[in-house]
Coordinates of C-alpha atoms in Angstrom, one line a residue:
M1131 CA -5.2 -16.6 1.4
L1132 CA -4.5 -19.9 1.3
C1133 CA -7.8 -22.3 2.2
D1134 CA -8.0 -26.1 2.6
Q1135 CA -8.6 -28.1 -1.2
G1136 CA -8.8 -31.0 1.0
A1137 CA -6.4 -34.3 0.1
P1138 CA -5.0 -34.9 -3.3
P1139 CA -5.8 -37.1 -5.9
P1140 CA -4.0 -40.4 -5.4
P1141 CA -2.4 -42.2 -8.3
T1142 CA -5.1 -43.0 -10.9
S1143 CA -4.4 -47.1 -9.8
Q1144 CA -6.1 -45.9 -6.6
L1145 CA -9.1 -43.2 -7.8
P1146 CA -12.1 -44.3 -6.9
H1147 CA -14.5 -44.8 -9.5
R1148 CA -16.6 -42.0 -8.3
R1149 CA -16.9 -40.4 -12.5
Q1150 CA -19.5 -42.5 -14.7
H1151 CA -18.1 -41.9 -17.3
V1152 CA -14.8 -43.2 -16.8
N1153 CA -14.8 -46.9 -17.7
R1154 CA -13.3 -50.0 -15.7
A1155 CA -10.9 -51.3 -18.8
R1156 CA -9.3 -48.3 -18.5
H1157 CA -8.8 -48.0 -14.7
A1158 CA -7.7 -51.8 -15.3
R1159 CA -4.8 -50.3 -17.8
L1160 CA -3.6 -47.2 -15.7
A1161 CA -3.2 -48.9 -12.9
L1162 CA -0.7 -51.7 -14.4
A1163 CA 1.3 -49.2 -15.8
V1164 CA 3.9 -49.4 -13.0
A1165 CA 4.1 -52.7 -12.8
A1166 CA 4.4 -52.8 -17.0
A1167 CA 7.3 -50.1 -16.6
G1168 CA 8.8 -52.4 -14.4
A1169 CA 8.4 -55.8 -16.5
L1170 CA 9.7 -54.3 -19.6
S1171 CA 13.1 -53.1 -17.8
L1172 CA 13.5 -56.7 -16.2
A1173 CA 13.3 -58.2 -19.5
G1174 CA 16.0 -56.4 -20.9
L1175 CA 14.5 -54.0 -22.6
S1176 CA 16.4 -50.4 -23.5
G1177 CA 14.0 -46.8 -24.2
T1178 CA 17.6 -45.3 -25.1
A1179 CA 16.8 -44.2 -28.9
Q1180 CA 19.3 -44.6 -30.7
A1181 CA 21.7 -43.2 -33.6
A1182 CA 19.0 -43.4 -36.0
D1183 CA 16.1 -43.0 -34.3
V1184 CA 13.8 -40.2 -34.4
N1185 CA 11.0 -38.1 -32.6
N1186 CA 8.1 -40.2 -34.5
A1187 CA 5.9 -37.2 -32.4
Q1188 CA 4.4 -33.8 -35.4
N1189 CA 4.0 -30.8 -33.4
A1190 CA 6.1 -32.0 -30.7
G1191 CA 6.5 -28.4 -29.5
F1192 CA 3.5 -26.8 -29.9
E1193 CA 5.5 -24.4 -31.8
S1194 CA 2.5 -24.1 -34.7
G1195 CA -0.7 -24.6 -32.6
L1196 CA -2.5 -27.6 -31.8
T1197 CA -1.7 -28.6 -34.8
G1198 CA -1.5 -32.4 -34.8
W1199 CA -3.5 -32.2 -31.3
I1200 CA -6.9 -33.2 -30.2
C1201 CA -7.3 -32.3 -26.7
S1202 CA -11.2 -33.2 -25.5
A1203 CA -14.0 -30.9 -24.3
G1204 CA -12.0 -27.8 -25.9
S1205 CA -9.5 -27.7 -22.9
G1206 CA -6.7 -26.8 -24.8
T1207 CA -4.9 -24.1 -25.8
T1208 CA -1.3 -22.7 -26.6
V1209 CA 0.3 -20.2 -24.4
A1210 CA 3.8 -17.6 -25.0
S1211 CA 5.0 -18.9 -20.8
P1212 CA 6.1 -20.9 -19.0
V1213 CA 7.8 -22.9 -22.3
H1214 CA 10.2 -25.3 -21.5
G1215 CA 11.7 -25.0 -24.9
G1216 CA 11.3 -22.6 -28.2
A1217 CA 8.3 -20.2 -27.7
A1218 CA 4.8 -22.1 -27.3
A1219 CA 3.6 -24.7 -25.1
L1220 CA 0.7 -27.1 -24.2
K1221 CA -1.7 -25.0 -21.6
A1222 CA -4.8 -28.1 -20.8
T1223 CA -7.2 -27.5 -17.7
P1224 CA -9.3 -30.0 -16.2
S1225 CA -12.9 -29.8 -15.3
S1226 CA -14.4 -31.3 -12.7
S1227 CA -15.8 -33.9 -15.1
D1228 CA -13.0 -33.9 -17.9
T1229 CA -9.5 -34.1 -17.7
A1230 CA -7.9 -32.4 -19.7
Q1231 CA -6.3 -35.3 -22.4
C1232 CA -4.5 -34.1 -25.3
S1233 CA -3.6 -36.4 -27.9
Q1234 CA -1.9 -37.3 -31.3
T1235 CA -1.8 -40.6 -33.7
V1236 CA 1.4 -41.3 -34.1
A1237 CA 3.1 -43.1 -36.9
V1238 CA 5.5 -46.0 -35.4
R1239 CA 6.9 -49.7 -36.5
P1240 CA 5.8 -53.0 -35.6
N1241 CA 8.1 -54.8 -33.0
S1242 CA 10.0 -51.8 -32.3
T1243 CA 10.6 -50.0 -28.8
Y1244 CA 10.0 -46.4 -28.7
T1245 CA 10.9 -43.8 -25.3
L1246 CA 8.1 -41.5 -24.8
S1247 CA 8.9 -37.8 -22.8
A1248 CA 8.1 -34.4 -22.1
W1249 CA 8.4 -31.8 -20.6
V1250 CA 4.9 -30.9 -17.9
Q1251 CA 4.1 -28.8 -15.7
G1252 CA 1.5 -28.7 -12.5
S1253 CA -0.4 -30.4 -10.1
Y1254 CA -1.1 -34.6 -12.3
V1255 CA -0.3 -34.5 -15.1
Y1256 CA -0.5 -38.1 -17.1
L1257 CA 1.7 -39.1 -19.8
G1258 CA 0.8 -42.0 -21.5
A1259 CA 0.1 -44.6 -24.8
S1260 CA -2.5 -46.3 -25.5
G1261 CA -3.1 -49.5 -28.9
T1262 CA 0.8 -50.2 -28.9
G1263 CA -0.7 -53.6 -29.2
T1264 CA 1.6 -55.2 -26.6
T1265 CA 1.4 -53.3 -23.3
D1266 CA 0.2 -49.7 -23.4
V1267 CA 2.1 -47.5 -21.0
S1268 CA 1.1 -44.5 -18.7
T1269 CA 3.1 -42.4 -16.4
W1270 CA 2.2 -39.1 -14.0
T1271 CA 3.7 -36.6 -12.0
P1272 CA 2.1 -34.9 -8.5
G1273 CA 4.0 -32.4 -9.3
T1274 CA 4.6 -31.1 -6.2
G1275 CA 8.0 -28.8 -7.4
S1276 CA 7.8 -25.8 -9.4
G1277 CA 8.9 -25.2 -13.8
Y1278 CA 8.7 -27.7 -15.5
S1279 CA 10.4 -32.1 -14.2
Q1280 CA 10.1 -34.2 -17.2
L1281 CA 8.0 -37.2 -17.7
S1282 CA 9.3 -40.8 -19.0
T1283 CA 8.7 -44.5 -19.9
T1284 CA 8.6 -46.9 -23.2
F1285 CA 6.7 -49.2 -24.8
T1286 CA 7.6 -51.4 -27.3
T1287 CA 4.7 -52.2 -30.3
G1288 CA 3.2 -55.5 -30.9
A1289 CA 3.3 -57.5 -34.3
S1290 CA 1.6 -55.4 -37.1
T1291 CA 1.3 -52.0 -35.4
T1292 CA 1.7 -49.0 -37.4
S1293 CA 0.1 -46.1 -34.9
V1294 CA -0.3 -45.6 -30.9
Q1295 CA -1.8 -43.0 -29.7
I1296 CA 0.0 -40.5 -27.5
Y1297 CA -1.8 -38.6 -24.6
T1298 CA -1.4 -36.2 -21.6
H1299 CA -3.6 -35.6 -19.6
G1300 CA -4.7 -33.5 -16.0
W1301 CA -6.7 -34.8 -13.2
Y1302 CA -10.3 -34.1 -12.5
G1303 CA -10.7 -30.1 -10.8
Q1304 CA -7.5 -30.3 -10.8
S1305 CA -5.4 -26.2 -11.9
A1306 CA -4.4 -26.2 -15.9
Y1307 CA -1.9 -27.9 -16.5
Y1308 CA 1.4 -27.4 -19.1
A1309 CA 3.6 -29.6 -21.7
D1310 CA 6.0 -28.6 -24.2
D1311 CA 8.6 -31.4 -26.0
I1312 CA 7.3 -34.0 -26.6
S1313 CA 8.5 -36.8 -27.8
V1314 CA 8.0 -40.4 -29.0
Y1315 CA 12.0 -41.5 -29.8
G1316 CA 12.5 -44.9 -32.0
P1317 CA 12.5 -46.4 -35.4
D1318 CA 10.8 -43.7 -38.0
G1319 CA 7.5 -45.2 -37.8
G1320 CA 7.1 -42.2 -41.5
G1321 CA 5.0 -40.2 -39.7
G1322 CA 6.8 -36.8 -40.6
G1323 CA 7.9 -36.1 -36.6
T1324 CA 9.4 -33.6 -35.7
P1325 CA 13.3 -33.3 -36.1
S1326 CA 15.5 -33.3 -34.2
P1327 CA 17.3 -30.3 -32.4
T1328 CA 20.3 -30.3 -32.4
I1329 CA 23.3 -28.2 -30.5
P1330 CA 23.1 -24.1 -31.1
A1331 CA 25.9 -22.0 -31.9
A1332 CA 27.6 -20.1 -29.3
P1333 CA 26.8 -16.4 -28.7
G1334 CA 28.1 -13.9 -30.9
G1335 CA 27.9 -9.8 -29.5
L1336 CA 27.9 -10.0 -25.8
T1337 CA 28.4 -6.9 -24.1
A1338 CA 28.2 -5.6 -20.4
G1339 CA 26.1 -2.4 -20.0
S1340 CA 24.2 -0.5 -17.5
A1341 CA 25.9 -1.1 -14.1
T1342 CA 24.9 -0.6 -10.4
S1343 CA 26.5 -1.1 -7.1
S1344 CA 25.3 -4.7 -6.9
S1345 CA 23.7 -5.1 -11.0
V1346 CA 24.7 -5.4 -14.1
N1347 CA 23.0 -5.3 -16.8
L1348 CA 24.4 -8.4 -20.0
S1349 CA 22.5 -8.5 -24.1
W1350 CA 23.4 -10.4 -26.7
G1351 CA 22.9 -11.4 -30.5
A1352 CA 20.1 -14.2 -30.6
V1353 CA 20.6 -17.9 -31.5
S1354 CA 18.6 -19.5 -34.5
G1355 CA 17.4 -22.4 -32.4
A1356 CA 17.9 -21.9 -29.6
S1357 CA 15.3 -22.1 -27.0
G1358 CA 16.9 -20.6 -23.4
Y1359 CA 20.9 -19.1 -22.5
N1360 CA 23.1 -19.2 -19.8
V1361 CA 24.9 -16.8 -17.7
Y1362 CA 28.2 -17.3 -16.6
Q1363 CA 29.4 -15.1 -13.9
N1364 CA 34.4 -15.6 -13.9
G1365 CA 33.0 -19.4 -15.6
T1366 CA 30.1 -20.2 -12.8
R1367 CA 26.8 -20.7 -14.0
V1368 CA 23.9 -18.0 -12.4
Q1369 CA 21.2 -17.6 -14.3
S1370 CA 19.0 -19.2 -17.3
V1371 CA 17.2 -16.5 -19.2
A1372 CA 14.4 -17.0 -22.1
G1373 CA 15.1 -13.5 -23.7
S1374 CA 18.8 -12.3 -25.1
S1375 CA 19.7 -10.3 -22.1
A1376 CA 19.9 -10.9 -18.6
T1377 CA 20.6 -8.9 -15.2
V1378 CA 22.9 -10.2 -12.7
T1379 CA 22.8 -9.2 -9.5
G1380 CA 23.9 -9.0 -6.0
L1381 CA 27.5 -8.5 -7.2
S1382 CA 29.8 -6.0 -4.8
A1383 CA 30.5 -2.3 -5.6
S1384 CA 33.3 -1.0 -7.7
T1385 CA 34.7 -4.8 -8.5
S1386 CA 35.1 -6.2 -11.9
Y1387 CA 33.6 -9.5 -12.9
Q1388 CA 34.1 -11.4 -16.7
F1389 CA 30.5 -12.9 -17.0
Q1390 CA 30.3 -15.6 -20.7
V1391 CA 26.8 -16.7 -21.8
T1392 CA 25.8 -20.3 -23.9
A1393 CA 22.4 -20.9 -25.6
T1394 CA 20.5 -24.2 -25.0
N1395 CA 18.0 -26.7 -27.0
A1396 CA 17.0 -29.4 -25.8
A1397 CA 20.0 -31.2 -27.7
G1398 CA 22.7 -29.1 -25.4
E1399 CA 24.2 -26.0 -24.7
S1400 CA 25.9 -24.6 -26.8
P1401 CA 30.6 -23.3 -26.7
K1402 CA 30.6 -20.0 -24.4
S1403 CA 30.5 -17.0 -25.6
A1404 CA 33.7 -14.5 -25.5
A1405 CA 33.4 -12.9 -22.8
V1406 CA 33.7 -9.6 -22.1
T1407 CA 34.1 -7.5 -18.1
G1408 CA 31.9 -6.3 -16.7
T1409 CA 33.0 -3.5 -13.4
T1410 CA 29.8 -2.4 -10.5
S1411 CA 30.0 1.5 -9.1
A1412 CA 31.1 2.3 -6.0
A1413 CA 28.7 2.2 -3.0
G1414 CA 26.1 4.5 -2.0
S1415 CA 23.7 4.7 0.3
P1416 CA 21.3 2.2 -0.5
G1417 CA 17.0 2.9 -1.9
G1418 CA 16.0 5.3 -3.8
G1419 CA 12.8 7.3 -3.0
G1420 CA 13.8 11.0 -4.2
N1421 CA 11.8 13.1 -2.2
V1422 CA 10.4 10.5 0.5
P1423 CA 11.2 11.7 3.6
K1424 CA 13.8 10.0 6.3
H1425 CA 11.0 8.8 8.3
A1426 CA 7.1 8.2 5.9
V1427 CA 3.9 7.0 6.1
T1428 CA 2.8 5.1 2.9
G1429 CA -1.8 5.2 2.8
Y1430 CA -2.9 3.3 0.2
W1431 CA -5.7 4.0 -1.8
Q1432 CA -8.6 2.6 -2.8
N1433 CA -9.6 2.9 -7.1
F1434 CA -12.9 1.3 -5.8
N1435 CA -15.4 1.2 -3.3
N1436 CA -16.0 -1.1 -0.4
G1437 CA -17.7 0.7 2.2
A1438 CA -15.1 2.4 3.3
T1439 CA -15.1 6.4 3.0
V1440 CA -14.7 7.5 -1.2
Q1441 CA -12.0 9.6 -1.6
K1442 CA -10.6 12.0 -3.9
I1443 CA -6.3 12.0 -3.8
S1444 CA -6.5 15.8 -2.5
D1445 CA -8.8 14.2 0.6
V1446 CA -5.9 12.4 1.6
P1447 CA -4.8 13.2 4.8
S1448 CA -1.1 15.5 4.5
D1449 CA 0.5 13.1 7.1
Y1450 CA 1.2 10.7 4.8
D1451 CA 4.4 10.8 2.7
I1452 CA 3.2 8.1 0.0
I1453 CA 0.3 7.4 -1.9
A1454 CA -0.4 3.6 -3.0
V1455 CA -2.6 4.0 -5.7
A1456 CA -4.6 0.3 -5.2
F1457 CA -4.5 -1.2 -7.9
A1458 CA -3.0 -1.6 -11.4
D1459 CA -4.6 -4.5 -13.6
A1460 CA -3.6 -7.2 -15.7
T1461 CA -3.8 -7.6 -19.6
T1462 CA -3.3 -10.1 -22.2
T1463 CA 0.1 -9.2 -22.8
P1464 CA 1.6 -12.2 -20.4
G1465 CA 4.0 -9.2 -17.2
A1466 CA 1.9 -5.9 -18.6
V1467 CA -0.6 -4.0 -15.8
S1468 CA -3.1 -1.2 -17.1
F1469 CA -4.9 1.4 -14.3
T1470 CA -8.6 1.9 -15.4
L1471 CA -9.8 5.2 -12.7
D1472 CA -13.3 4.0 -11.9
S1473 CA -14.7 7.2 -12.2
A1474 CA -18.6 5.6 -11.5
G1475 CA -17.5 4.4 -8.7
L1476 CA -15.6 7.3 -6.7
G1477 CA -18.4 9.4 -7.6
G1478 CA -17.4 11.2 -10.8
Y1479 CA -14.4 11.2 -9.7
T1480 CA -12.8 12.1 -13.0
V1481 CA -9.0 11.2 -15.1
D1482 CA -8.6 15.0 -15.3
Q1483 CA -8.9 15.8 -11.7
F1484 CA -7.0 12.6 -10.6
K1485 CA -3.7 13.4 -13.0
A1486 CA -4.0 17.3 -11.1
D1487 CA -4.1 16.4 -7.7
I1488 CA -1.4 13.7 -8.3
A1489 CA 0.5 16.5 -9.7
A1490 CA -1.2 19.5 -6.3
K1491 CA 0.7 16.2 -3.8
H1492 CA 4.1 16.1 -5.8
A1493 CA 4.2 20.5 -5.3
A1494 CA 2.8 19.4 -1.1
G1495 CA 6.4 17.3 -1.7
K1496 CA 4.3 13.9 -1.4
S1497 CA 4.5 10.8 -3.6
V1498 CA 1.7 9.2 -5.3
I1499 CA 2.7 5.5 -6.9
I1500 CA 1.1 2.6 -8.3
S1501 CA 0.2 -0.6 -7.0
I1502 CA 0.8 -3.8 -8.7
G1503 CA -0.9 -7.0 -6.9
G1504 CA -3.1 -7.2 -4.0
Q1505 CA -5.2 -10.5 -2.9
N1506 CA -6.6 -11.3 -5.8
G1507 CA -4.0 -9.8 -8.4
T1508 CA -2.9 -12.5 -11.1
I1509 CA 0.4 -10.3 -12.8
S1510 CA 2.5 -13.0 -13.2
V1511 CA 6.3 -12.0 -14.1
S1512 CA 7.4 -14.9 -15.0
D1513 CA 11.1 -14.6 -17.8
S1514 CA 12.7 -11.9 -19.9
T1515 CA 9.5 -11.2 -22.0
S1516 CA 7.1 -10.5 -19.3
A1517 CA 10.1 -8.4 -17.3
A1518 CA 10.0 -6.2 -20.3
N1519 CA 6.5 -5.7 -21.0
F1520 CA 6.1 -4.8 -16.4
A1521 CA 8.7 -2.6 -17.0
N1522 CA 7.9 -1.2 -19.9
S1523 CA 3.1 -0.7 -18.4
V1524 CA 4.6 0.8 -15.4
Y1525 CA 7.1 3.5 -17.0
S1526 CA 3.8 4.5 -19.3
L1527 CA 1.3 4.6 -16.5
M1528 CA 4.5 6.6 -14.7
Q1529 CA 4.1 9.1 -18.1
T1530 CA 0.3 9.1 -18.4
Y1531 CA -0.3 10.0 -14.8
G1532 CA 2.3 11.2 -13.3
F1533 CA 2.4 8.6 -11.3
D1534 CA 6.8 7.8 -9.2
G1535 CA 7.1 5.2 -8.9
V1536 CA 5.6 1.4 -7.9
D1537 CA 4.6 -1.1 -5.1
I1538 CA 4.6 -4.2 -5.5
D1539 CA 1.3 -6.5 -4.4
L1540 CA 1.6 -9.3 -5.8
E1541 CA 0.2 -12.1 -2.7
N1542 CA -0.3 -15.1 -4.6
G1543 CA 3.8 -15.0 -5.5
L1544 CA 5.7 -13.7 -7.3
N1545 CA 9.7 -15.0 -9.5
S1546 CA 12.9 -13.1 -8.1
T1547 CA 15.1 -13.2 -10.5
Y1548 CA 12.7 -11.6 -13.2
M1549 CA 10.9 -8.8 -10.8
T1550 CA 14.2 -8.2 -10.2
Q1551 CA 14.9 -8.5 -14.2
A1552 CA 12.0 -6.3 -14.6
L1553 CA 12.9 -3.4 -11.6
K1554 CA 15.9 -3.3 -12.7
T1555 CA 14.3 -2.2 -16.4
L1556 CA 12.4 0.4 -14.9
A1557 CA 14.8 2.1 -12.7
A1558 CA 17.3 2.8 -15.6
K1559 CA 13.9 4.1 -17.7
A1560 CA 12.7 6.7 -14.9
G1561 CA 15.9 7.7 -13.0
S1562 CA 17.4 7.9 -9.0
K1563 CA 13.6 9.4 -8.4
L1564 CA 11.9 6.8 -8.8
V1565 CA 9.8 5.3 -5.5
I1566 CA 10.2 1.5 -5.3
T1567 CA 7.9 0.3 -2.8
M1568 CA 7.1 -3.8 -1.4
A1569 CA 4.2 -5.0 1.2
P1570 CA 4.6 -8.8 1.5
Q1571 CA 2.8 -11.4 3.6
T1572 CA 5.0 -12.1 6.9
I1573 CA 5.4 -16.0 5.4
D1574 CA 6.9 -14.0 2.4
M1575 CA 10.0 -12.8 4.7
Q1576 CA 11.4 -15.2 7.3
S1577 CA 14.2 -15.7 5.3
P1578 CA 16.2 -14.6 3.1
S1579 CA 16.2 -17.6 0.6
N1580 CA 11.9 -16.7 0.4
E1581 CA 11.1 -14.7 -3.6
Y1582 CA 10.4 -12.0 -1.9
F1583 CA 12.8 -11.3 0.6
K1584 CA 15.2 -12.6 -2.5
T1585 CA 14.0 -9.5 -4.4
A1586 CA 13.8 -6.5 -1.8
L1587 CA 18.1 -8.1 -1.0
N1588 CA 18.9 -8.0 -5.3
I1589 CA 16.6 -4.4 -5.8
K1590 CA 18.6 -3.2 -2.8
D1591 CA 20.4 0.2 -4.3
I1592 CA 16.7 1.0 -6.2
L1593 CA 14.6 0.2 -2.9
T1594 CA 12.7 2.6 -1.0
V1595 CA 11.0 0.4 1.4
V1596 CA 9.6 -2.7 2.6
N1597 CA 6.1 -2.6 4.2
M1598 CA 5.7 -6.1 5.0
Q1599 CA 1.3 -6.2 6.1
Y1600 CA 2.1 -7.5 9.6
Y1601 CA -1.6 -8.6 10.1
N1602 CA -4.4 -11.3 8.0
S1603 CA -1.0 -13.3 9.7
G1604 CA -1.3 -16.0 12.2
S1605 CA 1.8 -16.5 14.7
M1606 CA 4.7 -16.4 13.2
N1607 CA 9.2 -17.1 14.1
G1608 CA 10.7 -13.5 15.3
C1609 CA 14.7 -13.4 14.6
D1610 CA 15.3 -14.6 17.8
G1611 CA 13.6 -17.7 16.7
N1612 CA 10.6 -17.3 19.5
V1613 CA 6.8 -17.7 18.1
Y1614 CA 4.8 -14.4 18.1
S1615 CA 1.1 -14.2 17.9
Q1616 CA 0.4 -11.4 15.8
G1617 CA -1.4 -8.3 17.1
T1618 CA 1.1 -7.4 19.5
V1619 CA 4.0 -5.4 20.0
D1620 CA 6.8 -7.9 20.3
F1621 CA 4.8 -9.5 16.9
L1622 CA 5.5 -6.2 14.9
T1623 CA 9.5 -6.0 17.1
A1624 CA 10.8 -9.3 16.6
L1625 CA 9.6 -9.9 12.5
A1626 CA 11.3 -6.5 12.0
C1627 CA 14.2 -7.5 13.2
I1628 CA 14.7 -10.7 10.7
Q1629 CA 14.6 -8.5 7.9
L1630 CA 16.8 -5.9 10.1
Q1631 CA 19.3 -8.7 10.6
N1632 CA 19.5 -10.1 6.9
G1633 CA 20.8 -7.0 4.6
L1634 CA 17.5 -4.9 4.6
D1635 CA 19.4 -1.1 5.7
P1636 CA 16.7 0.0 7.9
S1637 CA 16.2 2.8 6.3
Q1638 CA 14.5 0.0 4.1
V1639 CA 11.9 -1.0 6.4
G1640 CA 8.1 0.0 7.8
L1641 CA 5.6 -1.3 9.7
G1642 CA 2.1 -2.7 7.7
L1643 CA -1.0 -2.2 9.7
P1644 CA -4.4 -1.9 9.3
A1645 CA -6.2 1.3 9.9
S1646 CA -8.8 0.0 11.5
T1647 CA -11.3 -4.0 12.5
S1648 CA -13.0 -3.0 8.9
G1649 CA -8.9 -3.0 7.3
A1650 CA -7.9 -6.8 7.7
G1651 CA -9.6 -9.9 9.0
S1652 CA -7.4 -10.1 12.0
G1653 CA -4.5 -7.7 13.0
Y1654 CA -5.6 -4.7 13.7
V1655 CA -3.7 -2.8 16.6
S1656 CA -4.5 0.7 18.1
P1657 CA -2.0 3.7 17.2
S1658 CA -0.1 3.8 20.4
V1659 CA 1.2 -0.6 19.4
V1660 CA 2.2 0.7 16.4
N1661 CA 4.1 4.1 18.2
A1662 CA 5.3 2.2 20.8
A1663 CA 7.2 -1.0 18.3
L1664 CA 8.2 2.1 16.4
D1665 CA 9.9 3.7 19.8
C1666 CA 10.9 0.1 20.5
L1667 CA 13.4 -0.8 17.1
T1668 CA 14.4 3.2 16.6
Q1669 CA 15.2 4.2 20.5
G1670 CA 14.3 0.2 23.1
T1671 CA 12.1 2.6 24.7
S1672 CA 8.5 0.4 25.1
C1673 CA 9.2 -2.6 24.2
G1674 CA 7.2 -5.9 24.8
S1675 CA 9.2 -8.9 25.8
F1676 CA 11.2 -8.7 23.4
K1677 CA 14.3 -5.9 22.9
P1678 CA 16.3 -6.2 19.6
S1679 CA 19.7 -6.0 20.6
K1680 CA 20.1 -3.2 18.9
T1681 CA 18.5 -0.1 18.0
Y1682 CA 17.9 1.3 14.5
P1683 CA 16.7 5.3 14.4
G1684 CA 16.9 4.6 10.9
L1685 CA 13.8 2.8 10.2
R1686 CA 11.8 4.0 7.5
G1687 CA 7.9 4.1 8.9
A1688 CA 4.7 2.5 8.8
M1689 CA 2.3 1.7 6.5
T1690 CA -1.8 1.5 6.5
W1691 CA -4.7 -0.6 4.6
S1692 CA -6.0 1.8 3.7
T1693 CA -6.5 5.9 3.9
N1694 CA -10.1 5.1 3.5
W1695 CA -10.3 3.3 6.0
D1696 CA -7.9 5.2 8.0
A1697 CA -11.0 8.6 6.9
T1698 CA -13.9 5.5 7.7
S1699 CA -12.6 6.0 11.8
G1700 CA -11.9 10.2 11.6
N1701 CA -8.3 9.5 10.7
A1702 CA -7.4 8.3 14.0
W1703 CA -4.6 5.9 12.7
S1704 CA -3.4 8.4 10.5
G1705 CA -3.6 11.0 13.1
A1706 CA -1.6 9.6 15.7
V1707 CA 0.6 7.8 14.3
G1708 CA 2.1 10.2 11.2
P1709 CA 3.1 13.0 13.4
H1710 CA 5.0 10.4 15.9
V1711 CA 6.9 8.3 12.8
H1712 CA 7.7 12.4 11.5
A1713 CA 9.4 12.7 15.0
L1714 CA 11.7 10.5 15.0
P1715 CA 15.0 11.1 15.5

């Protein structure tokens, strides 16, 4: 959910004097930074490193933790993700009274010109140098994009300057920022800085592994000194990964492709590896899901007590075909998840009873899956390592509890490249009976270019259903370009049409609605409206002002949050929508 944080802070030179501990002299220095950089350029000074230049910064990539660096107020730490290069990066978190400045004293030569640069990620990240003996410099970025971007500036040392302080910091009250691969290129100051990297060797051992009708798994040998790898398909780069494996998706069925990989680091890119050929399998029916019926109802079961009726899995009505257990929890391992039954909150419901109830649902032809995320979910799958951790941990939960699959309900965003990789890896472990559902918000499915939509299309061969949340939304565009307000038949049909016209099979589209007015902040519609939308999409009847250009009799069905709120209302939602879904053509 989004909330107004107010206007972003202006550049340092424009910031009001509202922090008592920020002195006026520092503001004056920062205000001169841009002008000083321009003056250097006009004077013809070059910031380009010469052949004999070195990186004078120590522990420039934070591979040795914070060695050589000092961070104010204990604000800094090192993390394994996200990184720009190597295995670590700096993460520093500002507070309301501290900018999270991390600094290092660097040995330099007098009367010399240096190029200071760093790769940074986050909002309002600053890079600078002080004590230069001439003009201190700084530069900054508002961080409006995603991923790492490079900051760079130059400075010239004074006649007696033998060291300078370099620093990076964020801004008061802003979120954490990341910095990596910081460099102070220029004449060797004698301080023993980080050696300049050399271009890595070409990867060896490239192998094309398992394939589906739309993807091929690749693996290769790790290369010493590499910080990442590029994957090439028929000579065109299609993916960049941190580890020594990748899944190339979006391929055509029964088609052979040539693949190569290169290794990269700050020095550049290696030659391409030897080529291998990977061939996709023949096309089959889209989607996975094992025993999920043609038309299905999905319901979220709450592993917590928030005022709705507390249930055991055995209490969930038979109208529900897929029960999504909400939610798995993030762990300290990037990408990994865990699950703990809230026995106390659920009236003493034991793990053994929980497992037995899941087994009983299986015997009745139902599927029980574990949901990842929710409004407060913090799981992040942003590189190959976290993707593997995600797949391994979900598969472990499936083996432990008997879950049939996984629901992706990450309302704080996802990375389509690595979530695709994670789910493909999970599918390889779990097999064709794996159930994969998704519950994006309406904004996530407005265009196939959105990360959620791309993920759904990437895993079309193993995806069971996308139950978009048609609530807590506000107005949205329909597939005809018109704007529709939530809470109407038109909102449901015109937004579902976007998915149906842009690559998802009808069997992979479901309508997600709250079971009662207590189940969501807005967007509740009566079961009769849900049924009318289902009829409109599958049979062309009961439509509002919007009528789709064709019907989709294979539409999967509907979803609700939650079985608990449904029970609170006497199962009015499932009692009306369930039989209607199961009677669809």
